[in-house]
mmCIF file of C-alpha atoms in Angstrom:
data_model
loop_
_atom_site.group_PDB
_atom_site.id
_atom_site.type_symbol
_atom_site.label_atom_id
_atom_site.label_comp_id
_atom_site.label_asym_id
_atom_site.label_seq_id
_atom_site.Cartn_x
_atom_site.Cartn_y
_atom_site.Cartn_z
ATOM 1 C CA MET A 182 92.441 101.692 118.459
ATOM 2 C CA LYS A 183 94.596 100.663 121.166
ATOM 3 C CA ILE A 184 97.744 98.921 120.034
ATOM 4 C CA LEU A 185 100.190 96.862 120.545
ATOM 5 C CA ILE A 186 103.389 97.576 118.901
ATOM 6 C CA VAL A 187 106.033 94.413 118.556
ATOM 7 C CA GLU A 188 109.881 95.738 117.261
ATOM 8 C CA ASP A 189 112.905 95.413 118.982
ATOM 9 C CA ASP A 190 113.964 99.045 117.485
ATOM 10 C CA VAL A 191 113.993 101.688 119.678
ATOM 11 C CA ARG A 192 113.900 104.438 117.655
ATOM 12 C CA ILE A 193 111.302 102.878 115.476
ATOM 13 C CA SER A 194 109.205 101.618 117.896
ATOM 14 C CA HIS A 195 109.596 105.018 119.874
ATOM 15 C CA PHE A 196 108.436 106.574 117.014
ATOM 16 C CA LEU A 197 105.288 104.340 115.769
ATOM 17 C CA GLN A 198 104.128 104.715 119.840
ATOM 18 C CA LYS A 199 104.554 108.287 119.125
ATOM 19 C CA GLY A 200 102.921 108.975 116.014
ATOM 20 C CA LEU A 201 100.188 106.545 116.712
ATOM 21 C CA GLN A 202 99.254 108.171 120.501
ATOM 22 C CA GLU A 203 98.878 111.260 119.254
ATOM 23 C CA GLU A 204 96.279 110.294 116.854
ATOM 24 C CA GLY A 205 94.780 109.372 120.030
ATOM 25 C CA ASN A 206 95.152 105.787 120.086
ATOM 26 C CA HIS A 207 96.163 103.932 123.437
ATOM 27 C CA VAL A 208 100.006 102.136 121.709
ATOM 28 C CA GLN A 209 101.877 99.474 123.763
ATOM 29 C CA VAL A 210 104.878 98.436 122.894
ATOM 30 C CA ALA A 211 107.121 95.010 123.145
ATOM 31 C CA SER A 212 111.027 95.055 122.803
ATOM 32 C CA ASP A 213 110.798 90.657 122.593
ATOM 33 C CA GLY A 214 108.365 87.921 120.992
ATOM 34 C CA TYR A 215 108.365 86.506 124.411
ATOM 35 C CA GLN A 216 107.107 89.770 126.253
ATOM 36 C CA ALA A 217 104.472 90.539 122.684
ATOM 37 C CA ARG A 218 102.731 86.632 123.432
ATOM 38 C CA ASP A 219 102.492 87.309 127.197
ATOM 39 C CA MET A 220 100.896 90.738 126.346
ATOM 40 C CA ILE A 221 98.916 89.405 123.317
ATOM 41 C CA GLN A 222 97.689 87.020 126.289
ATOM 42 C CA ALA A 223 96.534 88.814 128.922
ATOM 43 C CA ASP A 224 94.577 91.850 127.223
ATOM 44 C CA PRO A 225 92.005 92.410 123.987
ATOM 45 C CA TRP A 226 93.514 94.265 121.308
ATOM 46 C CA ASP A 227 92.370 95.739 118.274
ATOM 47 C CA LEU A 228 95.130 95.840 116.349
ATOM 48 C CA PHE A 229 99.131 93.556 116.297
ATOM 49 C CA ILE A 230 101.318 96.161 113.857
ATOM 50 C CA LEU A 231 104.410 93.541 114.302
ATOM 51 C CA ASP A 232 108.375 93.634 113.342
ATOM 52 C CA VAL A 233 109.294 90.062 111.430
ATOM 53 C CA MET A 234 112.502 90.196 111.759
ATOM 54 C CA LEU A 235 112.763 89.584 115.991
ATOM 55 C CA PRO A 236 115.929 87.471 117.751
ATOM 56 C CA ASP A 237 113.344 85.512 119.777
ATOM 57 C CA ILE A 238 110.092 84.887 118.287
ATOM 58 C CA ASP A 239 109.831 86.649 115.241
ATOM 59 C CA GLY A 240 106.997 88.685 113.910
ATOM 60 C CA LEU A 241 106.072 85.340 111.559
ATOM 61 C CA GLN A 242 105.303 82.845 114.926
ATOM 62 C CA LEU A 243 103.427 85.544 116.873
ATOM 63 C CA THR A 244 100.865 85.537 113.673
ATOM 64 C CA GLN A 245 100.428 81.785 113.601
ATOM 65 C CA PHE A 246 100.271 82.279 117.822
ATOM 66 C CA ILE A 247 97.964 84.741 117.594
ATOM 67 C CA ARG A 248 96.174 82.500 114.686
ATOM 68 C CA TYR A 249 96.685 79.756 116.641
ATOM 69 C CA LYS A 250 95.078 81.431 119.729
ATOM 70 C CA LYS A 251 91.196 81.978 117.161
ATOM 71 C CA ILE A 252 91.757 85.567 117.912
ATOM 72 C CA ASP A 253 90.506 87.570 115.113
ATOM 73 C CA THR A 254 92.457 90.996 115.172
ATOM 74 C CA PRO A 255 93.690 92.597 112.903
ATOM 75 C CA VAL A 256 97.781 91.815 111.932
ATOM 76 C CA LEU A 257 100.136 94.508 110.282
ATOM 77 C CA MET A 258 103.100 92.902 109.299
ATOM 78 C CA LEU A 259 106.675 95.364 109.393
ATOM 79 C CA SER A 260 109.188 94.165 107.722
ATOM 80 C CA ALA A 261 112.630 95.449 105.955
ATOM 81 C CA LEU A 262 111.707 93.006 103.204
ATOM 82 C CA GLY A 263 110.232 93.089 100.116
ATOM 83 C CA GLN A 264 109.958 90.535 98.231
ATOM 84 C CA ALA A 265 107.134 89.047 97.262
ATOM 85 C CA GLU A 266 107.919 85.730 98.192
ATOM 86 C CA ASP A 267 108.481 87.465 101.848
ATOM 87 C CA LYS A 268 104.762 88.884 101.747
ATOM 88 C CA ILE A 269 102.872 86.183 100.218
ATOM 89 C CA LYS A 270 104.420 84.379 103.649
ATOM 90 C CA ALA A 271 103.013 86.418 106.207
ATOM 91 C CA LEU A 272 100.097 86.826 104.644
ATOM 92 C CA ASP A 273 99.589 83.293 103.733
ATOM 93 C CA ILE A 274 100.057 82.201 107.910
ATOM 94 C CA GLY A 275 97.140 84.925 108.511
ATOM 95 C CA ALA A 276 98.979 88.420 108.201
ATOM 96 C CA ASP A 277 95.660 90.917 107.047
ATOM 97 C CA ASP A 278 98.712 93.537 105.298
ATOM 98 C CA TYR A 279 102.236 94.324 105.216
ATOM 99 C CA LEU A 280 104.273 97.548 105.110
ATOM 100 C CA VAL A 281 108.081 97.880 103.514
ATOM 101 C CA LYS A 282 110.669 99.819 105.602
ATOM 102 C CA PRO A 283 111.222 102.654 105.507
ATOM 103 C CA LEU A 284 107.803 103.594 106.917
ATOM 104 C CA HIS A 285 105.314 106.259 105.496
ATOM 105 C CA PHE A 286 104.075 107.596 108.390
ATOM 106 C CA PRO A 287 100.927 108.974 106.605
ATOM 107 C CA GLU A 288 100.848 105.034 104.004
ATOM 108 C CA LEU A 289 100.686 103.763 107.432
ATOM 109 C CA LEU A 290 97.651 105.133 109.207
ATOM 110 C CA SER A 291 96.043 104.794 105.840
ATOM 111 C CA ARG A 292 96.380 101.231 106.205
ATOM 112 C CA ILE A 293 95.974 100.641 109.533
ATOM 113 C CA LYS A 294 91.699 102.930 109.348
ATOM 114 C CA ALA A 295 91.731 100.130 105.503
ATOM 115 C CA LEU A 296 92.150 96.963 108.077
ATOM 116 C CA ARG A 297 90.190 98.421 111.551
ATOM 117 C CA ARG A 298 86.691 99.361 108.302
ATOM 118 C CA ARG A 299 87.387 95.584 106.858
ATOM 119 C CA TYR A 300 87.573 94.359 110.829
ATOM 120 C CA GLU A 301 84.411 96.250 111.871
ATOM 121 C CA LEU A 302 82.836 94.832 108.057
ATOM 122 C CA HIS A 303 83.909 91.417 108.137
ATOM 123 C CA TYR A 304 84.376 89.800 111.759
ATOM 124 C CA SER A 305 81.077 91.933 113.510
ATOM 125 C CA LYS A 306 79.866 89.773 116.394
ATOM 126 C CA ASP A 307 78.429 86.840 116.878
ATOM 127 C CA LYS A 308 77.916 86.683 112.486
ATOM 128 C CA VAL A 309 76.667 83.635 110.791
ATOM 129 C CA ILE A 310 76.082 83.244 107.631
ATOM 130 C CA GLU A 311 74.179 81.040 106.433
ATOM 131 C CA CYS A 312 74.244 78.736 102.132
ATOM 132 C CA GLY A 313 72.709 75.368 100.795
ATOM 133 C CA GLY A 314 73.412 73.292 103.845
ATOM 134 C CA LEU A 315 77.075 75.405 105.023
ATOM 135 C CA SER A 316 76.386 78.013 108.497
ATOM 136 C CA VAL A 317 79.879 79.628 108.831
ATOM 137 C CA ASN A 318 80.115 81.113 112.495
ATOM 138 C CA VAL A 319 82.023 84.144 111.882
ATOM 139 C CA ASP A 320 82.994 85.347 115.248
ATOM 140 C CA ALA A 321 84.364 81.366 116.744
ATOM 141 C CA ASN A 322 85.509 80.680 113.380
ATOM 142 C CA THR A 323 83.894 77.265 112.795
ATOM 143 C CA ILE A 324 82.313 75.880 109.390
ATOM 144 C CA GLU A 325 79.501 73.151 108.988
ATOM 145 C CA ARG A 326 78.367 71.146 106.061
ATOM 146 C CA GLU A 327 75.405 68.668 106.388
ATOM 147 C CA LYS A 328 76.033 69.046 110.607
ATOM 148 C CA LEU A 329 80.448 68.108 109.465
ATOM 149 C CA GLU A 330 82.623 70.230 111.126
ATOM 150 C CA ILE A 331 85.509 72.034 108.056
ATOM 151 C CA VAL A 332 88.593 73.482 108.914
ATOM 152 C CA LEU A 333 90.147 75.908 107.154
ATOM 153 C CA SER A 334 93.443 78.367 107.602
ATOM 154 C CA ALA A 335 93.224 81.238 107.985
ATOM 155 C CA LYS A 336 93.422 82.872 104.789
ATOM 156 C CA GLU A 337 90.652 80.310 103.423
ATOM 157 C CA PHE A 338 88.217 80.708 106.227
ATOM 158 C CA LYS A 339 88.805 85.201 104.818
ATOM 159 C CA LEU A 340 88.194 83.701 101.610
ATOM 160 C CA LEU A 341 84.682 81.472 102.620
ATOM 161 C CA VAL A 342 84.042 84.523 104.477
ATOM 162 C CA PHE A 343 83.719 87.088 101.051
ATOM 163 C CA LEU A 344 82.553 84.783 98.826
ATOM 164 C CA LEU A 345 79.574 84.333 100.944
ATOM 165 C CA GLU A 346 79.258 88.405 102.104
ATOM 166 C CA ASN A 347 78.475 88.736 98.166
ATOM 167 C CA LYS A 348 77.001 85.205 97.627
ATOM 168 C CA ASN A 349 74.197 84.967 94.340
ATOM 169 C CA ARG A 350 77.233 87.700 93.219
ATOM 170 C CA ILE A 351 79.933 87.345 90.874
ATOM 171 C CA VAL A 352 83.706 88.769 92.820
ATOM 172 C CA THR A 353 86.791 89.449 90.320
ATOM 173 C CA ARG A 354 90.093 87.843 90.965
ATOM 174 C CA THR A 355 91.070 91.979 91.802
ATOM 175 C CA GLN A 356 88.302 92.231 94.551
ATOM 176 C CA ILE A 357 89.341 88.870 95.605
ATOM 177 C CA LEU A 358 93.344 89.926 96.210
ATOM 178 C CA ASN A 359 92.170 93.034 97.712
ATOM 179 C CA VAL A 360 90.119 92.294 100.629
ATOM 180 C CA VAL A 361 91.637 89.414 101.206
ATOM 181 C CA TRP A 362 95.518 89.502 100.514
ATOM 182 C CA ASN A 363 94.993 93.258 100.841
ATOM 183 C CA THR A 364 96.631 94.037 97.369
ATOM 184 C CA ASN A 365 95.713 94.599 93.792
ATOM 185 C CA THR A 366 98.367 93.327 91.951
ATOM 186 C CA ASP A 367 97.753 91.078 89.304
ATOM 187 C CA THR A 368 101.013 88.897 89.508
ATOM 188 C CA PHE A 369 99.314 87.577 92.550
ATOM 189 C CA THR A 370 96.080 86.243 90.491
ATOM 190 C CA ASN A 371 97.870 82.722 91.063
ATOM 191 C CA VAL A 372 97.292 82.842 94.444
ATOM 192 C CA VAL A 373 93.282 82.878 94.146
ATOM 193 C CA ASP A 374 92.570 80.371 91.226
ATOM 194 C CA VAL A 375 95.167 78.086 94.283
ATOM 195 C CA TYR A 376 92.903 78.921 96.890
ATOM 196 C CA ILE A 377 89.843 78.728 95.631
ATOM 197 C CA SER A 378 90.713 74.668 94.542
ATOM 198 C CA TYR A 379 91.887 74.428 98.880
ATOM 199 C CA LEU A 380 88.353 75.950 99.445
ATOM 200 C CA ARG A 381 86.499 73.596 96.757
ATOM 201 C CA THR A 382 87.846 70.758 97.983
ATOM 202 C CA LYS A 383 87.167 71.067 102.024
ATOM 203 C CA ILE A 384 83.790 73.103 101.225
ATOM 204 C CA ASP A 385 82.807 71.902 97.544
ATOM 205 C CA ASN A 386 84.402 68.043 96.984
ATOM 206 C CA PRO A 387 82.765 65.417 100.200
ATOM 207 C CA PHE A 388 79.097 67.020 99.378
ATOM 208 C CA PRO A 389 76.493 66.251 95.824
ATOM 209 C CA GLU A 390 75.704 70.002 95.699
ATOM 210 C CA LYS A 391 79.157 72.544 94.564
ATOM 211 C CA LEU A 392 78.546 76.169 95.866
ATOM 212 C CA ILE A 393 81.640 77.466 94.438
ATOM 213 C CA LYS A 394 81.098 78.280 90.408
ATOM 214 C CA THR A 395 84.006 79.818 88.395
ATOM 215 C CA VAL A 396 82.614 82.642 85.915
ATOM 216 C CA LYS A 397 84.802 82.857 83.064
ATOM 217 C CA GLY A 398 86.534 85.730 82.493
ATOM 218 C CA ARG A 399 84.502 87.125 85.332
ATOM 219 C CA GLY A 400 85.514 85.622 88.769
ATOM 220 C CA TYR A 401 84.047 83.750 91.499
ATOM 221 C CA MET A 402 80.473 83.045 92.863
ATOM 222 C CA ILE A 403 79.225 81.267 95.731
ATOM 223 C CA SER A 404 75.501 80.009 94.668
ATOM 224 C CA CYS A 405 72.617 79.740 97.301
ATOM 225 C CA HIS A 406 69.197 78.889 96.638
#
């Protein structure tokens, strides 16, 4: 994998670079947000590892920049901040995973492998999923229903793709949390309900046929004929 690490602590960046290179990856390091922004635009990458606390453009702003540029590359956030609110904020703006320092390197490797598998599964090139007049181009990040363009946030888009890949099948809140938020903590279940509501507002409410169904006591499904 071609990995960009953005970390201003030289000890940590050297440790990560050395360890990941020993695993056969091609790894480059940026020590600040401005350098990282240029490197992100200059080359294609397989993974971004971003420290949250940077002296100029921080990791959260870089993540927003990456998603604004419609770059689907997985983002793994690193931070000394371990509160649930910090994790939710990072995940909501487009990060795919969040690890709290100090790092345990075998766990980092495991998370990276999981992100890569998920990326290859859900973001294969030129992948278009259709359902009841709804068309989602996963590669281009575009959504249309009845020829009307729909704009979603990064997390809303990821949730919709997961529902569509399981169309006509019930998915539980825990499954959604695991795939979309990379957690299975029960305290996050309200986040799923909130984002389902966001999707309904944009995907279903303007149209007579409702695609997103609640299956009481079990979860959600998107129904296509």
